[in-house]
Amino acid sequence: MKRNLAIDGDRLWTSLMEMAKVGATARGGNARLAATDLDRQGRDLFVSWAKAAGCTISVDRIGNVFIRRPGRDPNRPPVVTGSHLDTQPTGGRFDGVYGVLAGLEVVRTLNDHGIETEAPIEVAVWTNEEGSRFSPAMMGSGVFAGIWPVEEIENKKDVDGKRLGDELKRIGYAGETKVGGRPFAAYFEAHIEQGPILEAEGKTVGVVTGAQGQRWYEITVTGQEAHAGPTPMPRRKDALVGASRMIDAVNRIGLAHPPYACATVGFIQSSPNSRNTIPGKVFFTVDFRHPDDATLSEMDRELKRACRDIAHAARLTVEVKDFWYFPPTPFDPACVDAVRKATERLGYPSREIVSGAGHDAVYVARVAPTAMIFVPCENGISHNEVENVKAEDLTAGCNVLLSAMLERALTTA
Ligand code: HGY
Ligand code: MN
Ligand code: MN
C-alpha cells in the first residue's frame, strides 16, 4: 500500500460546510430532523456526491443508504464505514455528518490514487440515529442488526402522529432492498467525541473500545386538575410538583454513581399547561447511561423506588415505562487494534476511550466486527448549535479511518 497515502482535508472540510448549509440554523448549527424535507435534501446531496465519485447506490426499506465502491472481488463482504445525517433540533454541523463525509473522503482518496481494493468499500447513512423526532434512537442500524422488525419501526410516530414509514416514502427514501442480513467484513465509524476528555488531555484521536449502556424511560404522573385559586394547598394533587421531585431524584441518582453515571430529563409535557389550573398530568422522559450494566440496573431500581415513594407521599399515581435498553457494548478487539495501529503509524497523540454517546456502531457491532474513531470537539460541546471541531483533527481522524479500512480491505496496491 502507498505509505504516504493521505486524505484531502480541505476537500473534507468543504464538503462538511456544504452539507451544513442544508438545515442551517440562525446560531450556526443544523436542524435536519429524521425523514423531514431537510433530511431528504441532505441525503440527496450526499448521493449526488457519491455518484460523482463513481459509486453505486442502494437504499433499504427503512431508508438506510449504502454507497458502494467496487473491489476486485465483488463476492467479498464489504469493508464499511458511515454514520448519520439526521440531527438534533438544535444540533451541530459535525455530529454524524462527519462520519458520513469522512467515508466519502476515503472513497475520493482511493479514486485519486487509483487504488483498487480486494473487498468492496461501502459508506452507510443510517436512518434516524438521533431518536429525537421518532424514538428510540439508532433505528436504521437497529433494524439492520435485527434488534427490531422493520414493520415495528415503520409504525413509529412523531408528536404530530406522522408515521416514519410514510415519511420515508414521502421523501423518497423507503427503498426496495431488504434491511440487513448481509455480512460486513468490518465496520469503522468516525465521530466527534461529544465530550471533554480528548480536548482536555490534548489528544487528537480517541481509540474507542466500546460504548456505555443506556436505559430510557417514559414517565407519566397523574394528579387532579383543579382551580389555582380556591383549592387549598393541602388538598392539591399537583402532578407537576410530583414530577419536579422525581426529576430531582433522577439528577441525584446520576450524581450518586460517579464518575461515569449520566442521568437526564430532556423532554417534558404538562397538561393542561394553563397558568391558573393545577396540572393534572405530566409526561417526561429519562435517559440513564453507565459503562457497567450492574450499576445501570441499580440506577433503574433507585428510579422506580423514588417515583413510587414520591407519588405516594403526594397522593399521585405514576407509571414508569421501560422504553429502551441496550447494554454496555465492547467493540471488536481486532478492529480496535487496527484503529490503534493506524493511529500509532500516523503518529497522532491518542488514548483509549469508552463512548458516552450511543452510535450506529453500537448496533452494527451486533452483526459485524466494529470499532470507532473519535476526534475532539471544542469544550466537549455537542447536541448544540455551537458544536465546533478543528479541521486538522477532522483530517487526522479521517486518515486513521482510511488506514484502518485499507488494512481490512486487503489492498494489494
Ligand atoms: O443519544 C445518543 O447518544 C445519540 O446522540 N443518539
Ligand atoms: Mn451522532
Ligand atoms: Mn447525536
Short mmCIF file of C-alpha atoms and ligand atoms in Angstrom, two decimals:
data_model
loop_
_atom_site.label_atom_id
_atom_site.label_comp_id
_atom_site.label_asym_id
_atom_site.label_seq_id
_atom_site.Cartn_x
_atom_site.Cartn_y
_atom_site.Cartn_z
CA MET A 1 0.00 0.00 0.00
CA LYS A 2 1.33 3.51 -0.72
CA ARG A 3 2.99 4.64 2.52
CA ASN A 4 2.25 8.36 2.27
CA LEU A 5 -1.42 7.97 1.39
CA ALA A 6 -3.38 10.84 2.95
CA ILE A 7 -6.87 12.24 2.58
CA ASP A 8 -7.57 15.76 1.31
CA GLY A 9 -8.51 17.67 4.45
CA ASP A 10 -9.58 20.82 2.56
CA ARG A 11 -11.98 18.79 0.40
CA LEU A 12 -13.41 17.12 3.53
CA TRP A 13 -13.91 20.49 5.25
CA THR A 14 -15.52 21.99 2.12
CA SER A 15 -17.97 19.07 1.89
CA LEU A 16 -18.85 19.43 5.58
CA MET A 17 -19.52 23.15 5.17
CA GLU A 18 -21.57 22.48 2.02
CA MET A 19 -23.69 19.92 3.88
CA ALA A 20 -24.01 22.36 6.83
CA LYS A 21 -25.95 24.72 4.54
CA VAL A 22 -28.79 22.13 4.50
CA GLY A 23 -30.90 22.92 7.56
CA ALA A 24 -28.56 25.70 8.71
CA THR A 25 -29.87 27.47 11.86
CA ALA A 26 -29.53 31.14 12.81
CA ARG A 27 -26.99 30.28 15.53
CA GLY A 28 -24.69 28.38 13.19
CA GLY A 29 -25.94 24.87 13.82
CA ASN A 30 -28.01 22.34 11.89
CA ALA A 31 -31.60 21.12 12.14
CA ARG A 32 -32.21 18.16 9.79
CA LEU A 33 -34.68 16.05 11.75
CA ALA A 34 -35.11 12.46 10.57
CA ALA A 35 -37.30 11.98 7.46
CA THR A 36 -38.05 15.67 7.02
CA ASP A 37 -37.58 17.53 3.72
CA LEU A 38 -34.25 18.80 5.04
CA ASP A 39 -33.14 15.23 5.76
CA ARG A 40 -34.07 14.43 2.17
CA GLN A 41 -32.05 17.37 0.89
CA GLY A 42 -29.00 16.23 2.86
CA ARG A 43 -29.37 12.66 1.61
CA ASP A 44 -29.81 13.82 -1.99
CA LEU A 45 -26.68 15.98 -1.77
CA PHE A 46 -24.65 13.05 -0.40
CA VAL A 47 -26.00 10.69 -3.08
CA SER A 48 -25.09 13.18 -5.82
CA TRP A 49 -21.50 13.33 -4.49
CA ALA A 50 -21.36 9.54 -4.28
CA LYS A 51 -22.49 9.15 -7.89
CA ALA A 52 -19.89 11.71 -8.95
CA ALA A 53 -17.32 9.50 -7.19
CA GLY A 54 -18.40 6.54 -9.29
CA CYS A 55 -20.28 4.68 -6.55
CA THR A 56 -23.46 2.66 -6.89
CA ILE A 57 -26.31 3.49 -4.53
CA SER A 58 -28.74 1.24 -2.68
CA VAL A 59 -31.50 2.22 -0.25
CA ASP A 60 -33.15 -0.33 2.02
CA ARG A 61 -36.74 -0.43 3.25
CA ILE A 62 -36.01 1.61 6.40
CA GLY A 63 -34.15 4.26 4.41
CA ASN A 64 -30.55 3.27 5.15
CA VAL A 65 -28.43 4.45 2.19
CA PHE A 66 -25.33 2.46 1.11
CA ILE A 67 -22.89 3.80 -1.47
CA ARG A 68 -20.53 1.15 -2.86
CA ARG A 69 -17.08 1.41 -4.46
CA PRO A 70 -16.35 -1.92 -6.17
CA GLY A 71 -13.42 -4.09 -5.15
CA ARG A 72 -11.50 -6.63 -7.24
CA ASP A 73 -13.60 -9.42 -5.69
CA PRO A 74 -17.32 -8.50 -5.70
CA ASN A 75 -18.16 -11.55 -3.61
CA ARG A 76 -16.11 -10.48 -0.62
CA PRO A 77 -18.10 -8.85 2.18
CA PRO A 78 -17.51 -5.07 2.04
CA VAL A 79 -15.45 -3.01 4.47
CA VAL A 80 -17.96 -0.41 5.60
CA THR A 81 -17.91 2.98 7.28
CA GLY A 82 -20.58 5.65 7.77
CA SER A 83 -22.79 7.32 10.37
CA HIS A 84 -25.91 9.53 10.19
CA LEU A 85 -27.08 12.77 8.52
CA ASP A 86 -30.08 13.43 10.76
CA THR A 87 -29.51 15.92 13.59
CA GLN A 88 -30.97 17.08 16.88
CA PRO A 89 -33.41 20.06 16.68
CA THR A 90 -30.58 22.36 17.80
CA GLY A 91 -27.78 20.17 16.50
CA GLY A 92 -24.28 20.90 15.29
CA ARG A 93 -22.53 20.71 11.91
CA PHE A 94 -20.42 17.62 12.73
CA ASP A 95 -22.38 15.07 14.82
CA GLY A 96 -22.95 12.13 12.47
CA VAL A 97 -22.27 14.01 9.26
CA TYR A 98 -18.51 13.87 9.93
CA GLY A 99 -18.58 10.05 9.80
CA VAL A 100 -20.58 10.04 6.57
CA LEU A 101 -18.39 12.57 4.77
CA ALA A 102 -15.16 11.07 6.14
CA GLY A 103 -16.30 7.86 4.45
CA LEU A 104 -16.89 9.72 1.20
CA GLU A 105 -13.43 11.30 1.53
CA VAL A 106 -11.91 7.80 1.84
CA VAL A 107 -13.63 6.86 -1.44
CA ARG A 108 -12.47 10.07 -3.14
CA THR A 109 -8.89 9.50 -1.94
CA LEU A 110 -8.83 5.91 -3.25
CA ASN A 111 -10.11 7.24 -6.58
CA ASP A 112 -7.42 9.97 -6.67
CA HIS A 113 -4.69 7.37 -6.22
CA GLY A 114 -6.26 4.70 -8.44
CA ILE A 115 -6.20 2.21 -5.61
CA GLU A 116 -8.19 -0.97 -6.17
CA THR A 117 -9.12 -2.86 -3.02
CA GLU A 118 -9.80 -6.57 -2.88
CA ALA A 119 -13.03 -6.08 -0.88
CA PRO A 120 -15.65 -3.52 -1.90
CA ILE A 121 -15.82 -0.34 0.19
CA GLU A 122 -19.20 0.99 1.36
CA VAL A 123 -20.36 4.10 3.18
CA ALA A 124 -23.65 3.90 5.10
CA VAL A 125 -26.10 6.65 6.04
CA TRP A 126 -28.22 5.14 8.83
CA THR A 127 -31.79 6.35 9.24
CA ASN A 128 -32.77 8.30 12.38
CA GLU A 129 -29.74 7.78 14.58
CA GLU A 130 -30.75 10.67 16.85
CA GLY A 131 -34.08 9.32 18.06
CA SER A 132 -35.36 12.88 18.52
CA ARG A 133 -38.33 13.16 16.12
CA PHE A 134 -39.02 9.41 16.24
CA SER A 135 -37.91 7.45 19.34
CA PRO A 136 -35.92 5.44 20.24
CA ALA A 137 -32.56 6.27 18.63
CA MET A 138 -30.41 4.30 16.17
CA MET A 139 -33.45 2.96 14.32
CA GLY A 140 -31.92 2.25 10.89
CA SER A 141 -28.90 0.43 12.30
CA GLY A 142 -31.15 -1.30 14.85
CA VAL A 143 -33.38 -2.83 12.16
CA PHE A 144 -30.25 -3.72 10.14
CA ALA A 145 -28.87 -5.58 13.19
CA GLY A 146 -32.14 -7.39 13.84
CA ILE A 147 -32.97 -5.51 17.05
CA TRP A 148 -36.46 -4.61 15.81
CA PRO A 149 -38.62 -5.90 12.90
CA VAL A 150 -38.86 -3.31 10.15
CA GLU A 151 -42.65 -3.05 10.49
CA GLU A 152 -42.36 -2.02 14.17
CA ILE A 153 -40.04 0.84 13.28
CA GLU A 154 -42.04 1.92 10.21
CA ASN A 155 -45.02 2.34 12.56
CA LYS A 156 -43.24 4.70 14.98
CA LYS A 157 -44.96 8.11 15.14
CA ASP A 158 -43.73 11.61 15.91
CA VAL A 159 -45.55 14.04 18.23
CA ASP A 160 -47.80 15.09 15.32
CA GLY A 161 -48.80 11.47 14.66
CA LYS A 162 -46.78 11.20 11.43
CA ARG A 163 -45.60 7.62 10.77
CA LEU A 164 -41.92 7.04 9.97
CA GLY A 165 -42.72 4.62 7.14
CA ASP A 166 -44.99 7.21 5.48
CA GLU A 167 -42.43 9.98 5.95
CA LEU A 168 -39.67 7.88 4.36
CA LYS A 169 -41.97 7.22 1.39
CA ARG A 170 -42.80 10.94 1.18
CA ILE A 171 -39.13 11.94 0.99
CA GLY A 172 -38.33 9.15 -1.48
CA TYR A 173 -36.17 7.03 0.84
CA ALA A 174 -38.31 3.98 1.52
CA GLY A 175 -36.11 1.67 -0.54
CA GLU A 176 -36.61 -1.75 -2.07
CA THR A 177 -33.61 -3.52 -0.57
CA LYS A 178 -34.20 -5.89 2.36
CA VAL A 179 -32.84 -4.47 5.63
CA GLY A 180 -29.77 -6.29 6.94
CA GLY A 181 -28.99 -9.98 6.57
CA ARG A 182 -25.75 -9.36 4.69
CA PRO A 183 -22.20 -9.60 6.11
CA PHE A 184 -19.71 -6.76 6.55
CA ALA A 185 -16.01 -7.66 6.69
CA ALA A 186 -15.66 -4.80 9.18
CA TYR A 187 -17.38 -1.54 10.14
CA PHE A 188 -15.47 1.57 11.27
CA GLU A 189 -17.28 4.76 12.30
CA ALA A 190 -15.56 8.13 12.69
CA HIS A 191 -17.35 10.53 15.05
CA ILE A 192 -16.72 13.56 17.24
CA GLU A 193 -16.32 12.61 20.91
CA GLN A 194 -19.16 14.90 22.06
CA GLY A 195 -17.50 15.11 25.48
CA PRO A 196 -14.48 16.92 27.00
CA ILE A 197 -11.88 14.16 27.51
CA LEU A 198 -9.76 14.24 24.31
CA GLU A 199 -9.54 18.03 24.21
CA ALA A 200 -8.68 18.24 27.94
CA GLU A 201 -5.85 15.73 27.51
CA GLY A 202 -4.59 17.21 24.24
CA LYS A 203 -5.30 14.02 22.30
CA THR A 204 -6.07 14.08 18.57
CA VAL A 205 -7.64 10.64 18.28
CA GLY A 206 -9.81 8.51 20.58
CA VAL A 207 -9.39 4.75 20.07
CA VAL A 208 -12.92 3.75 21.05
CA THR A 209 -13.04 0.38 22.83
CA GLY A 210 -16.81 0.30 23.31
CA ALA A 211 -19.93 2.26 24.29
CA GLN A 212 -21.73 2.60 27.59
CA GLY A 213 -25.18 1.10 28.16
CA GLN A 214 -28.38 3.13 28.10
CA ARG A 215 -31.82 2.91 29.67
CA TRP A 216 -34.63 5.23 28.50
CA TYR A 217 -37.94 5.62 30.34
CA GLU A 218 -41.29 7.33 29.72
CA ILE A 219 -42.89 8.50 32.97
CA THR A 220 -46.50 9.67 33.40
CA VAL A 221 -47.56 11.35 36.66
CA THR A 222 -51.29 11.77 37.27
CA GLY A 223 -52.91 14.07 39.84
CA GLN A 224 -56.08 16.11 39.61
CA GLU A 225 -56.74 19.29 37.66
CA ALA A 226 -58.30 21.95 39.92
CA HIS A 227 -58.62 25.71 40.20
CA ALA A 228 -55.37 27.51 41.18
CA GLY A 229 -57.36 29.94 43.37
CA PRO A 230 -59.90 28.26 45.66
CA THR A 231 -58.00 24.95 46.10
CA PRO A 232 -56.16 24.93 49.49
CA MET A 233 -52.54 23.71 49.26
CA PRO A 234 -53.03 20.58 51.46
CA ARG A 235 -55.89 19.37 49.23
CA ARG A 236 -53.98 19.52 45.96
CA LYS A 237 -52.88 16.60 43.75
CA ASP A 238 -50.36 18.58 41.73
CA ALA A 239 -48.79 16.36 39.06
CA LEU A 240 -46.12 18.95 38.17
CA VAL A 241 -44.91 19.26 41.77
CA GLY A 242 -44.67 15.46 41.92
CA ALA A 243 -42.84 15.30 38.59
CA SER A 244 -40.39 18.01 39.67
CA ARG A 245 -39.46 15.94 42.77
CA MET A 246 -38.97 12.90 40.55
CA ILE A 247 -36.80 14.91 38.16
CA ASP A 248 -34.68 15.99 41.12
CA ALA A 249 -34.42 12.32 42.11
CA VAL A 250 -33.20 11.47 38.56
CA ASN A 251 -30.42 14.02 38.98
CA ARG A 252 -29.50 12.72 42.45
CA ILE A 253 -29.27 9.15 41.11
CA GLY A 254 -26.85 10.33 38.41
CA LEU A 255 -24.72 12.13 40.99
CA ALA A 256 -24.79 9.10 43.32
CA HIS A 257 -22.78 6.90 40.89
CA PRO A 258 -19.70 8.93 39.97
CA PRO A 259 -17.65 9.28 37.82
CA TYR A 260 -19.44 7.72 34.84
CA ALA A 261 -23.20 7.74 35.53
CA CYS A 262 -25.29 10.11 33.40
CA ALA A 263 -28.93 10.99 34.13
CA THR A 264 -31.01 13.38 32.01
CA VAL A 265 -34.61 14.53 31.68
CA GLY A 266 -34.78 16.09 28.23
CA PHE A 267 -38.48 16.10 27.35
CA ILE A 268 -41.48 17.16 29.47
CA GLN A 269 -45.15 17.87 28.76
CA SER A 270 -47.51 19.23 31.43
CA SER A 271 -51.27 19.42 30.94
CA PRO A 272 -53.40 21.34 30.64
CA ASN A 273 -50.46 23.80 30.74
CA SER A 274 -52.68 26.65 31.86
CA ARG A 275 -51.29 29.12 34.37
CA ASN A 276 -54.37 29.08 36.64
CA THR A 277 -55.14 25.34 36.59
CA ILE A 278 -53.29 22.88 38.84
CA PRO A 279 -51.52 20.42 36.46
CA GLY A 280 -53.36 17.09 36.35
CA LYS A 281 -50.93 15.10 34.21
CA VAL A 282 -47.21 15.32 33.40
CA PHE A 283 -45.24 13.19 30.90
CA PHE A 284 -41.45 13.22 30.91
CA THR A 285 -38.53 11.12 29.65
CA VAL A 286 -35.46 9.82 31.47
CA ASP A 287 -32.11 8.93 29.84
CA PHE A 288 -29.72 6.89 32.07
CA ARG A 289 -26.24 5.79 30.94
CA HIS A 290 -23.36 3.83 32.50
CA PRO A 291 -20.50 1.65 31.23
CA ASP A 292 -21.30 -1.02 33.86
CA ASP A 293 -24.56 -2.97 33.44
CA ALA A 294 -24.96 -3.78 37.16
CA THR A 295 -24.77 -0.09 38.05
CA LEU A 296 -27.28 0.73 35.31
CA SER A 297 -29.63 -1.84 36.92
CA GLU A 298 -29.08 -0.29 40.36
CA MET A 299 -29.98 3.15 38.93
CA ASP A 300 -33.11 1.55 37.46
CA ARG A 301 -34.16 0.23 40.87
CA GLU A 302 -33.46 3.58 42.55
CA LEU A 303 -35.54 5.44 39.97
CA LYS A 304 -38.57 3.17 40.33
CA ARG A 305 -38.39 3.29 44.14
CA ALA A 306 -38.12 7.11 44.17
CA CYS A 307 -41.04 7.58 41.77
CA ARG A 308 -43.24 5.21 43.76
CA ASP A 309 -42.45 6.90 47.10
CA ILE A 310 -42.82 10.46 45.78
CA ALA A 311 -46.17 9.65 44.15
CA HIS A 312 -47.47 8.00 47.32
CA ALA A 313 -46.49 10.95 49.52
CA ALA A 314 -48.14 13.45 47.15
CA ARG A 315 -51.31 11.33 46.58
CA LEU A 316 -50.48 10.96 42.88
CA THR A 317 -50.24 7.96 40.59
CA VAL A 318 -47.17 7.29 38.48
CA GLU A 319 -46.40 4.97 35.57
CA VAL A 320 -42.70 4.31 34.88
CA LYS A 321 -42.44 2.68 31.44
CA ASP A 322 -39.19 0.98 30.35
CA PHE A 323 -38.83 2.46 26.86
CA TRP A 324 -35.42 1.34 25.58
CA TYR A 325 -32.37 -0.50 26.79
CA PHE A 326 -29.06 -1.58 25.39
CA PRO A 327 -26.20 -2.98 27.47
CA PRO A 328 -22.64 -1.66 27.52
CA THR A 329 -21.13 -2.75 24.17
CA PRO A 330 -17.45 -3.71 23.72
CA PHE A 331 -16.09 -3.28 20.15
CA ASP A 332 -14.19 -5.94 18.19
CA PRO A 333 -10.61 -6.24 19.52
CA ALA A 334 -9.10 -6.77 16.04
CA CYS A 335 -10.87 -3.70 14.67
CA VAL A 336 -9.93 -1.64 17.72
CA ASP A 337 -6.35 -2.79 17.17
CA ALA A 338 -6.50 -1.72 13.52
CA VAL A 339 -7.51 1.78 14.70
CA ARG A 340 -4.81 1.78 17.39
CA LYS A 341 -2.09 0.68 14.93
CA ALA A 342 -3.19 3.20 12.30
CA THR A 343 -3.11 5.98 14.90
CA GLU A 344 0.38 4.98 16.05
CA ARG A 345 1.63 4.62 12.44
CA LEU A 346 0.38 8.12 11.67
CA GLY A 347 1.86 9.49 14.88
CA TYR A 348 -1.29 11.09 16.34
CA PRO A 349 -1.47 11.53 20.15
CA SER A 350 -4.29 9.26 21.25
CA ARG A 351 -5.93 7.48 24.15
CA GLU A 352 -8.44 4.69 24.56
CA ILE A 353 -11.95 5.83 25.39
CA VAL A 354 -15.45 4.42 26.00
CA SER A 355 -18.19 6.25 24.12
CA GLY A 356 -20.62 8.19 26.31
CA ALA A 357 -23.00 8.60 23.39
CA GLY A 358 -24.88 5.91 21.56
CA HIS A 359 -23.90 5.43 17.91
CA ASP A 360 -24.99 3.26 14.99
CA ALA A 361 -21.75 1.35 15.55
CA VAL A 362 -23.26 0.02 18.80
CA TYR A 363 -25.92 -1.90 16.86
CA VAL A 364 -23.72 -2.75 13.88
CA ALA A 365 -21.35 -4.36 16.42
CA ARG A 366 -24.04 -6.98 16.99
CA VAL A 367 -23.64 -8.27 13.40
CA ALA A 368 -20.14 -7.23 12.24
CA PRO A 369 -16.62 -6.64 13.63
CA THR A 370 -16.84 -2.97 14.59
CA ALA A 371 -14.77 -0.11 16.02
CA MET A 372 -14.93 3.68 16.21
CA ILE A 373 -12.55 6.60 15.85
CA PHE A 374 -13.15 9.77 17.88
CA VAL A 375 -11.82 13.27 17.37
CA PRO A 376 -12.12 16.08 19.96
CA CYS A 377 -14.79 18.79 19.82
CA GLU A 378 -14.45 22.30 21.24
CA ASN A 379 -15.17 22.41 25.01
CA GLY A 380 -16.66 18.93 24.59
CA ILE A 381 -19.94 20.51 23.48
CA SER A 382 -22.33 18.70 21.12
CA HIS A 383 -26.11 18.50 20.59
CA ASN A 384 -25.74 22.27 20.50
CA GLU A 385 -25.56 24.71 17.58
CA VAL A 386 -22.14 25.96 18.71
CA GLU A 387 -20.60 22.47 18.18
CA ASN A 388 -17.15 23.00 16.64
CA VAL A 389 -14.13 20.92 15.64
CA LYS A 390 -10.62 21.77 14.42
CA ALA A 391 -10.18 20.98 10.70
CA GLU A 392 -6.83 19.32 11.41
CA ASP A 393 -8.48 16.94 13.90
CA LEU A 394 -11.15 16.00 11.35
CA THR A 395 -8.35 15.32 8.86
CA ALA A 396 -6.43 13.20 11.38
CA GLY A 397 -9.48 11.07 12.20
CA CYS A 398 -10.18 10.56 8.51
CA ASN A 399 -6.56 9.49 7.85
CA VAL A 400 -6.91 6.91 10.63
CA LEU A 401 -10.19 5.75 9.09
CA LEU A 402 -8.57 5.38 5.65
CA SER A 403 -5.66 3.41 7.07
CA ALA A 404 -7.79 1.12 9.26
CA MET A 405 -10.23 0.40 6.41
CA LEU A 406 -7.46 -0.36 3.93
CA GLU A 407 -5.83 -2.75 6.35
CA ARG A 408 -9.08 -4.73 6.38
CA ALA A 409 -9.88 -4.29 2.66
CA LEU A 410 -6.80 -6.39 1.78
CA THR A 411 -5.43 -3.99 -0.76
CA THR A 412 -2.69 -5.31 -2.93
CA ALA A 413 -1.77 -1.90 -4.36
O1 HGY B 1 -28.31 9.73 22.37
C1 HGY B 1 -27.22 9.50 21.84
O2 HGY B 1 -26.27 9.13 22.49
C2 HGY B 1 -27.04 9.70 20.36
O3 HGY B 1 -26.68 11.04 20.12
N1 HGY B 1 -28.22 9.36 19.62
MN MN B 2 -24.09 11.03 16.37
MN MN B 3 -26.26 12.92 18.30
#
